Amino acid sequence: MKLTKKSTIHIVLCLLLSLFCAIADETSELETQKKLLTEYKITPTEAGIIKHLEEISPTEDFMNNIDALIKQLGESFRKRKVAQKKLIALGSLVEAKIRESSKSDDPEIKFRCQKILESISSNDSDHTLYTCLEFLKRVKAKQAVSAILNAAPLYASSYLKAAADTTLITLVQDSDLKTLEKALKHKELSIRSLAVNAYGKCVGAKNSEKLYPYLKAKKPEMRLAAAKAIANLGDRKALAAFIELMGDENLDIRSKSAQFLRQFTNQYFNYSAYDNKKNRDGALVLWNVWQEEKSPTAKFHFPLKAYSGNYLNGNTLIAMNGAIELDRKKKEIFRYTHPSCWTAEKLANGNYLIGSHNTKKLIEVTPKKKIVWEYPMYAMSAHQLPNGNILIATHGSKSVLEIRKKDKKIVWQYDCNVQTYQAYRLANGNTLVSGHGFIRILTPKKKVIWEYTNGQYFYGIQPLPNGNIMVSDNTGGIVYELNRKKDRIWEYKVTSISVFKLRNGNVLIGKSNGIIEVTPKKEVIWNFGTSYGTAKR
């Protein structure tokens, strides 16, 4: 088709307008971050943030002292009490270490660390760190790599670790190679494991063998980080490492390894990290056969993406006749009206995915409230997957759909034959679905491998990292945490429509007249008045 002079000018003007809007959005976001940093008494410059990170980063002596206190948790009663009190007082500065030790083989240390986690909350410090990392990334800081690495022990949450990794990958230059090599020899595991992906970017795909020694590291966390870095370079050497780590004793290591391997290969073999050892081993046999017979000619997908990232950074997102984002002081920082809205999710790019059960329109809107994507569907829930597709629990058509975003084609579908409420894609490739009278886990081939039917209106569910499921049972007037043996290990009596467990153990519950936050001890510590809203943080 031949373009006229008039149409060419029109296209150029549209492109210039789009560029101007993008620059305006970027500038607006940067100004917001500057304001937040100023509120936290941090100078909003590269030098100011580096100074802040250096001031709060724990020294080697500090970390050694923390290790000693954690060890003391397993000793005499008096020493346990003293150590526990000291660790609680240190709060978020030690959360990452405490979270790691809460998986200890020593039952006393494990129990004490879990109690400490119930007593500390690092939402504010997490938000400060996240803003620092995002600011450094936006201004393309030149001297921040060392400071980001040294603060690694403070990155307790998964989204902070992902933010630090992304920022490092964005900022790292060839001149940082010596800094990264030094970090890879550091005594602190969190610093070593954070450095390896950035080191991979520096050495490049042609030198990926320089990462191979880290696949033999003693700590599985380091081996996993190395395998991910190698996969990001498109090197098939990562395959054997991921498969080996899927046999690890640690559930988190198994789950992440399966997640990364799935992304890298687009293969499944019905492996479940939370399954019993016999079934896991059976799936690993299939993986090893595939590696030997099929992988030499297989197509790999890289770089790997973060899975189910939460980009709210401690804010609360409520779906109630639209999307409302609140900061910690309940100040409204975003609102978009969408009638009968039941689902809202903040995406990695800062946009919002908003759906309605009564309006046939699932939309993605920018912070400036511009619709940039839409799909004609009644949605009870909608989540963006690591591959960019959208997983929708539909209202009316009684099904779960996976939609390819770029062309809106249905690439996977499960028909429930009853009203469908929620759907989540699990890290192992299976899908968790709730509908009228059931909660199910399905394989990619739609085989039901787990089902729970003790209830009717399962409006809200949430898969947890430990394999359990949070359930909002509207009919029974109760919210509970359900394990895979179908035992309720925690419950709270309330008529609810949504549930979302926070990483500090508290639970956000959506009721007909508002949102509440409940502690594990069932104390209401936060509320927000609304009508029929769902919430996440």
XYZ file of C-alpha atoms in Angstrom:
537
model
C 0.000 0.000 0.000
C 1.387 3.402 -1.016
C 1.307 6.071 1.667
C 0.250 9.590 0.747
C 2.132 12.605 2.052
C -0.829 13.439 4.289
C -1.018 9.943 5.817
C 2.757 9.882 6.361
C 2.586 13.168 8.270
C -0.320 11.796 10.320
C 1.658 8.658 11.278
C 4.709 10.717 12.247
C 2.579 13.025 14.404
C 0.978 10.016 16.141
C 4.396 8.509 16.856
C 5.654 11.813 18.248
C 2.553 12.125 20.424
C 3.044 8.571 21.774
C 6.693 9.348 22.524
C 5.720 12.560 24.305
C 3.125 10.720 26.428
C 5.657 8.006 27.337
C 8.202 10.640 28.400
C 5.513 12.452 30.401
C 4.523 9.224 32.210
C 8.181 8.453 32.965
C 8.757 11.975 34.313
C 5.611 11.796 36.444
C 6.682 8.444 37.950
C 10.152 9.806 38.701
C 8.675 12.839 40.460
C 6.464 10.550 42.559
C 9.519 8.538 43.595
C 11.419 11.723 44.481
C 8.544 12.798 46.708
C 8.451 9.415 48.464
C 12.208 9.404 49.021
C 12.045 12.903 50.493
C 9.306 11.720 52.887
C 11.667 8.929 53.990
C 14.417 11.534 54.637
C 16.510 10.258 51.722
C 18.065 12.709 49.276
C 16.440 11.815 45.914
C 19.646 11.600 43.912
C 21.934 8.753 42.928
C 24.481 9.856 45.544
C 21.788 10.250 48.214
C 20.402 6.763 47.689
C 23.847 5.162 47.591
C 24.623 6.875 50.896
C 21.369 5.549 52.389
C 22.053 1.977 51.223
C 25.576 2.120 52.623
C 24.274 3.356 55.987
C 21.705 0.567 56.393
C 23.652 -2.330 54.865
C 24.665 -4.837 57.551
C 28.393 -5.349 58.079
C 30.017 -8.782 58.184
C 30.326 -8.533 61.988
C 26.625 -7.680 62.210
C 25.666 -10.720 60.113
C 27.929 -12.980 62.180
C 26.169 -11.739 65.310
C 22.775 -12.513 63.763
C 23.930 -16.034 62.877
C 25.021 -16.513 66.495
C 21.663 -15.286 67.832
C 19.754 -17.611 65.493
C 21.897 -20.542 66.636
C 21.138 -19.518 70.225
C 17.418 -20.025 69.515
C 18.061 -23.768 69.662
C 19.901 -23.713 73.003
C 18.695 -23.394 76.615
C 15.350 -21.768 77.442
C 16.967 -18.630 78.910
C 19.253 -18.165 75.917
C 16.344 -18.738 73.524
C 14.272 -16.004 75.179
C 17.158 -13.522 75.137
C 18.007 -14.234 71.499
C 14.367 -14.045 70.427
C 13.913 -10.668 72.125
C 17.048 -9.239 70.488
C 16.075 -10.474 67.024
C 12.560 -9.033 67.310
C 14.054 -5.674 68.307
C 16.171 -5.642 65.133
C 12.993 -6.023 63.070
C 13.213 -5.798 59.291
C 17.019 -5.601 59.330
C 17.125 -9.329 60.039
C 13.916 -10.492 58.367
C 15.635 -12.117 55.393
C 17.876 -14.178 57.707
C 14.956 -15.097 59.970
C 12.822 -16.121 57.006
C 15.644 -18.350 55.746
C 16.100 -19.911 59.197
C 12.354 -20.513 59.596
C 12.958 -23.502 57.284
C 15.686 -24.920 59.571
C 15.938 -28.647 60.274
C 16.151 -27.764 63.978
C 12.486 -27.737 65.126
C 13.145 -25.257 67.962
C 14.930 -22.765 65.687
C 12.216 -23.199 63.064
C 9.447 -22.575 65.626
C 11.165 -19.540 67.185
C 11.888 -17.966 63.798
C 8.260 -18.364 62.767
C 7.221 -16.614 65.994
C 9.680 -13.793 65.313
C 8.252 -13.334 61.808
C 4.793 -12.932 63.340
C 6.143 -10.093 65.486
C 7.962 -8.036 62.869
C 6.660 -6.275 59.791
C 8.881 -4.590 57.255
C 6.304 -3.010 54.942
C 7.713 0.519 55.365
C 11.353 -0.515 55.043
C 10.480 -2.732 52.072
C 8.733 0.155 50.356
C 11.712 2.449 50.981
C 14.141 -0.077 49.508
C 11.910 -0.745 46.514
C 11.611 2.980 45.767
C 15.396 3.344 46.042
C 15.963 0.497 43.583
C 13.360 1.757 41.111
C 14.781 5.288 41.246
C 18.319 4.058 40.569
C 17.027 2.056 37.614
C 15.089 5.005 36.164
C 17.996 7.450 36.373
C 20.378 4.771 35.021
C 22.748 5.184 37.957
C 26.429 4.691 37.112
C 27.955 3.983 40.541
C 25.277 2.028 42.423
C 26.147 -1.628 41.764
C 28.267 -2.123 44.888
C 25.708 -0.467 47.185
C 22.849 -2.564 45.761
C 24.832 -5.769 46.291
C 25.864 -4.956 49.854
C 22.234 -4.317 50.813
C 21.221 -7.814 49.619
C 20.690 -9.211 53.167
C 17.839 -6.692 53.556
C 15.868 -7.912 50.540
C 13.545 -10.230 52.461
C 10.552 -10.343 50.127
C 10.418 -11.972 46.713
C 9.459 -8.725 44.997
C 12.432 -6.906 46.551
C 14.815 -9.630 45.396
C 13.303 -9.411 41.912
C 13.575 -5.610 41.942
C 17.235 -5.748 43.001
C 17.995 -8.323 40.312
C 16.240 -6.279 37.600
C 17.954 -3.062 38.685
C 21.383 -4.704 38.663
C 20.808 -6.188 35.211
C 19.776 -2.738 33.945
C 22.720 -0.867 35.470
C 25.650 -3.289 35.301
C 28.506 -2.419 32.935
C 31.750 -4.113 31.947
C 33.532 -1.846 34.431
C 31.570 -3.547 37.261
C 33.070 -6.970 36.537
C 35.610 -6.837 39.385
C 32.912 -5.717 41.833
C 30.762 -8.687 40.828
C 33.667 -11.141 41.053
C 34.369 -9.886 44.574
C 30.677 -10.249 45.496
C 30.686 -13.845 44.238
C 33.337 -14.645 46.872
C 31.455 -12.921 49.704
C 30.650 -14.899 52.835
C 26.997 -13.787 52.748
C 24.855 -16.066 50.552
C 22.323 -13.372 49.630
C 25.101 -11.210 48.149
C 26.604 -14.110 46.182
C 23.271 -15.257 44.772
C 22.275 -11.708 43.779
C 25.576 -11.106 41.981
C 25.542 -14.174 39.753
C 22.842 -13.082 37.269
C 24.469 -9.674 36.727
C 27.828 -11.424 36.355
C 26.268 -13.558 33.630
C 25.195 -10.453 31.751
C 28.727 -9.058 31.967
C 30.501 -12.157 30.679
C 27.866 -12.823 28.001
C 26.626 -15.966 26.252
C 30.005 -16.673 24.627
C 31.579 -17.023 28.089
C 28.708 -18.724 29.924
C 31.101 -21.490 31.021
C 32.474 -19.010 33.581
C 29.223 -19.567 35.477
C 29.534 -23.372 35.528
C 31.570 -23.585 38.776
C 28.662 -22.016 40.682
C 26.446 -24.944 39.676
C 28.556 -26.989 42.113
C 28.088 -24.589 45.034
C 27.250 -26.135 48.396
C 24.089 -24.073 48.911
C 21.117 -24.957 46.656
C 20.115 -21.273 46.595
C 23.402 -20.454 44.872
C 23.073 -23.353 42.443
C 19.569 -22.174 41.567
C 20.746 -18.594 40.989
C 23.569 -19.878 38.767
C 21.218 -22.114 36.772
C 18.878 -19.172 36.217
C 21.776 -16.961 35.073
C 22.968 -19.667 32.662
C 19.428 -20.151 31.320
C 19.170 -16.400 30.764
C 22.113 -16.764 28.379
C 20.336 -19.547 26.480
C 22.798 -22.225 27.626
C 21.299 -25.740 27.840
C 23.699 -26.513 30.720
C 20.962 -25.083 32.960
C 18.691 -28.057 32.221
C 20.492 -30.647 34.342
C 20.881 -28.162 37.192
C 17.163 -27.336 37.300
C 16.198 -31.022 37.141
C 18.591 -31.866 39.984
C 17.246 -28.998 42.117
C 13.677 -30.228 41.584
C 14.722 -33.131 43.793
C 15.893 -30.844 46.617
C 14.441 -31.206 50.127
C 13.470 -27.520 50.235
C 9.979 -26.869 48.821
C 10.840 -23.313 47.754
C 13.911 -24.505 45.817
C 11.884 -27.248 44.116
C 9.074 -24.872 43.214
C 11.313 -22.164 41.739
C 13.389 -24.718 39.838
C 10.234 -26.165 38.281
C 8.979 -22.693 37.443
C 12.218 -21.702 35.696
C 12.555 -25.037 33.876
C 8.982 -24.751 32.603
C 9.641 -21.279 31.246
C 12.949 -22.309 29.694
C 11.615 -25.406 27.918
C 7.822 -24.974 27.754
C 7.555 -28.603 28.974
C 5.590 -29.913 32.002
C 5.568 -33.714 32.696
C 3.115 -33.194 35.560
C 5.781 -32.394 38.149
C 4.445 -30.845 41.377
C 6.908 -29.454 43.917
C 4.498 -30.161 46.796
C 3.699 -33.733 45.677
C 5.031 -36.778 47.552
C 8.574 -37.919 46.781
C 7.474 -40.990 44.826
C 5.393 -38.942 42.388
C 8.066 -36.255 42.109
C 10.718 -38.848 41.317
C 8.455 -40.357 38.663
C 8.097 -36.991 36.946
C 11.856 -36.400 37.169
C 12.454 -39.644 35.256
C 10.383 -38.195 32.401
C 12.337 -34.947 32.593
C 15.658 -36.781 32.375
C 14.460 -38.795 29.374
C 13.352 -35.593 27.645
C 16.684 -33.939 28.429
C 18.612 -36.817 26.889
C 16.420 -37.452 23.840
C 14.667 -34.193 22.958
C 16.597 -31.270 24.423
C 19.438 -31.284 21.825
C 16.975 -30.004 19.211
C 14.572 -28.167 21.536
C 13.866 -24.449 21.358
C 14.596 -22.584 24.584
C 12.762 -19.508 25.832
C 14.806 -16.853 27.595
C 15.441 -14.616 29.459
C 13.342 -16.007 32.289
C 10.629 -13.859 33.806
C 9.571 -13.348 37.400
C 6.516 -15.400 38.342
C 3.360 -13.775 39.786
C 5.156 -10.666 40.862
C 3.346 -8.367 43.261
C 4.011 -4.795 42.220
C 2.010 -3.012 44.931
C 5.029 -2.513 47.210
C 2.943 -2.546 50.380
C 0.021 -0.547 48.990
C -3.500 -2.013 48.946
C -5.406 -2.546 45.696
C -9.174 -2.818 46.023
C -11.562 -3.908 43.267
C -14.929 -2.293 43.965
C -16.807 -0.690 41.046
C -13.345 -0.057 39.685
C -9.781 -0.191 40.958
C -8.599 1.820 43.961
C -4.977 1.833 45.139
C -4.310 3.050 48.685
C -1.005 3.783 50.374
C -0.268 2.718 53.970
C -2.096 5.743 55.355
C -5.208 4.890 53.287
C -4.490 7.797 50.984
C -5.965 7.172 47.547
C -3.249 7.284 44.884
C -5.197 5.780 41.978
C -8.847 5.255 41.075
C -10.487 4.019 37.903
C -14.244 3.483 37.678
C -15.402 0.228 36.071
C -18.955 -0.912 36.983
C -19.286 -4.217 38.884
C -15.502 -4.589 39.018
C -14.491 -7.771 40.855
C -10.834 -8.147 39.928
C -7.873 -5.765 39.711
C -4.158 -6.434 39.416
C -1.184 -4.084 39.147
C 1.214 -5.138 36.398
C 5.001 -4.925 36.172
C 4.761 -1.935 33.811
C 2.695 0.027 36.346
C -0.590 -0.460 34.478
C -3.726 -2.019 35.968
C -5.633 -5.066 34.701
C -9.297 -4.541 35.638
C -12.268 -6.840 35.054
C -15.984 -6.866 35.783
C -18.414 -9.747 36.307
C -21.285 -7.671 34.924
C -19.650 -5.589 32.180
C -18.275 -7.475 29.197
C -14.940 -5.707 29.187
C -11.577 -6.725 30.662
C -9.210 -3.766 30.327
C -5.617 -2.696 30.924
C -5.311 0.969 31.869
C -2.280 3.176 32.476
C -1.803 5.272 35.644
C -3.085 8.139 33.436
C -6.317 6.107 32.960
C -5.793 5.420 29.280
C -7.100 2.048 28.033
C -4.257 0.315 26.172
C -5.775 -3.191 25.834
C -9.201 -4.738 26.220
C -10.945 -8.067 25.778
C -14.729 -8.610 25.587
C -15.299 -10.947 28.540
C -17.095 -10.995 31.902
C -14.241 -11.621 34.355
C -14.449 -12.747 37.970
C -10.643 -12.915 38.102
C -7.824 -12.103 35.690
C -4.063 -12.516 36.099
C -1.195 -11.843 33.732
C 1.106 -14.873 33.397
C 4.915 -14.791 33.015
C 4.539 -15.435 29.278
C 2.365 -12.318 28.954
C -0.888 -14.243 28.466
C -3.973 -13.476 30.569
C -5.689 -16.176 32.666
C -9.393 -15.414 33.145
C -12.079 -17.019 35.307
C -15.148 -16.040 33.324
C -18.576 -15.153 34.650
C -21.417 -16.400 32.499
C -19.518 -18.693 30.143
C -18.538 -20.877 33.131
C -14.966 -21.490 32.030
C -11.311 -20.623 32.524
C -9.525 -19.098 29.537
C -5.890 -18.373 28.796
C -5.769 -15.538 26.261
C -2.718 -14.665 24.209
C -2.489 -10.951 24.727
C -1.084 -9.861 21.365
C -3.830 -11.387 19.188
C -6.499 -12.234 21.821
C -6.519 -15.873 20.772
C -7.666 -18.526 23.283
C -4.679 -20.852 23.795
C -6.085 -22.923 26.702
C -9.610 -23.455 27.983
C -11.265 -25.430 30.765
C -15.056 -25.656 30.906
C -16.394 -25.914 34.463
C -20.111 -26.241 33.546
C -20.973 -24.207 36.671
C -20.240 -20.633 37.702
C -16.480 -20.045 37.855
C -14.994 -17.698 40.446
C -11.185 -17.758 40.532
C -8.245 -19.191 38.566
C -4.496 -19.139 39.235
C -1.666 -20.679 37.226
C 0.682 -22.423 39.674
C 4.459 -22.367 39.340
C 4.492 -26.019 38.225
C 2.171 -25.338 35.268
C -0.990 -26.675 36.894
C -4.052 -24.456 37.330
C -5.968 -23.818 40.554
C -9.669 -23.139 39.918
C -12.643 -22.403 42.160
C -16.255 -22.614 41.058
C -19.685 -23.252 42.483
C -19.165 -26.196 44.837
C -15.534 -27.030 44.100
C -11.871 -26.083 44.246
C -9.718 -28.040 41.774
C -6.149 -28.371 40.605
C -5.801 -29.257 36.929
C -2.829 -30.386 34.883
C -2.100 -28.617 31.559
C -4.013 -31.517 29.954
C -7.033 -30.652 32.169
C -6.831 -33.743 34.359
C -8.189 -33.094 37.876
C -5.466 -34.156 40.332
C -6.925 -32.590 43.500
C -10.427 -31.500 44.446
C -12.192 -30.026 47.471
C -15.993 -29.906 47.586
C -16.911 -29.044 51.178
C -18.688 -25.767 50.384
C -20.478 -23.866 47.613
C -19.623 -20.204 47.019
C -15.820 -20.287 46.898
C -15.629 -16.669 45.732
C -12.049 -16.174 46.921
C -9.029 -18.484 46.863
C -5.279 -17.877 46.953
C -2.457 -20.391 46.402
C 0.310 -20.087 49.005
C 4.051 -20.811 48.561
C 3.842 -23.780 50.952
C 1.232 -25.496 48.761
C -1.716 -24.588 50.999
C -4.741 -22.643 49.766
C -6.531 -19.708 51.382
C -10.291 -20.071 50.978
C -13.169 -17.625 51.277
C -16.277 -19.775 51.817
C -19.183 -17.353 51.522
C -21.819 -20.007 52.220
C -20.195 -21.214 55.418
C -19.403 -17.708 56.659
C -15.746 -18.577 57.164
C -12.245 -17.944 55.842
C -9.621 -20.652 56.276
C -6.231 -21.968 55.227
C -6.515 -25.427 53.715
C -3.636 -27.888 53.332
C -3.404 -30.559 50.628
C -4.779 -33.145 53.067
C -7.898 -30.921 53.195
C -7.340 -29.997 56.840
C -8.148 -26.465 57.989
C -5.026 -25.258 59.770
C -6.360 -21.735 60.474
C -9.828 -20.238 60.259
C -11.701 -17.020 60.938
C -15.474 -16.808 61.060
C -16.759 -14.034 58.805
C -19.027 -13.823 55.773
C -16.565 -12.922 53.049
C -16.117 -12.576 49.305
C -12.323 -12.491 49.041
C -9.170 -13.496 50.897
C -5.506 -12.599 50.495
C -2.804 -13.772 52.895
C 0.114 -11.368 53.351
C 3.689 -12.543 53.740
C 3.736 -11.352 57.382
C 0.991 -13.885 58.148
C -1.889 -11.416 58.316
C -4.934 -11.904 56.104
C -6.885 -9.337 54.051
C -10.584 -10.228 53.938
C -13.215 -8.638 51.716
C -16.682 -8.382 53.273
C -19.971 -6.919 52.059
C -19.266 -3.694 53.945
C -15.487 -3.335 53.815
C -11.980 -4.762 53.869
C -10.310 -5.895 57.090
C -6.803 -7.090 57.957
C -6.687 -9.886 60.525
C -3.611 -11.201 62.372
C -2.911 -14.938 62.888
C -4.306 -14.371 66.411
C -7.556 -13.115 64.792
C -7.189 -9.476 65.798
C -8.503 -6.868 63.339
C -5.725 -4.284 62.908
C -6.807 -2.458 59.725
C -10.044 -1.735 57.906
C -11.391 0.190 54.964
C -15.079 0.843 54.431
C -16.445 -0.111 51.034
C -19.136 -2.334 49.573
C -18.441 -5.756 48.092
C -14.765 -5.265 47.425
C -11.864 -7.646 46.908
C -8.374 -6.663 48.033
C -4.700 -7.553 47.761
C -1.460 -5.992 48.972
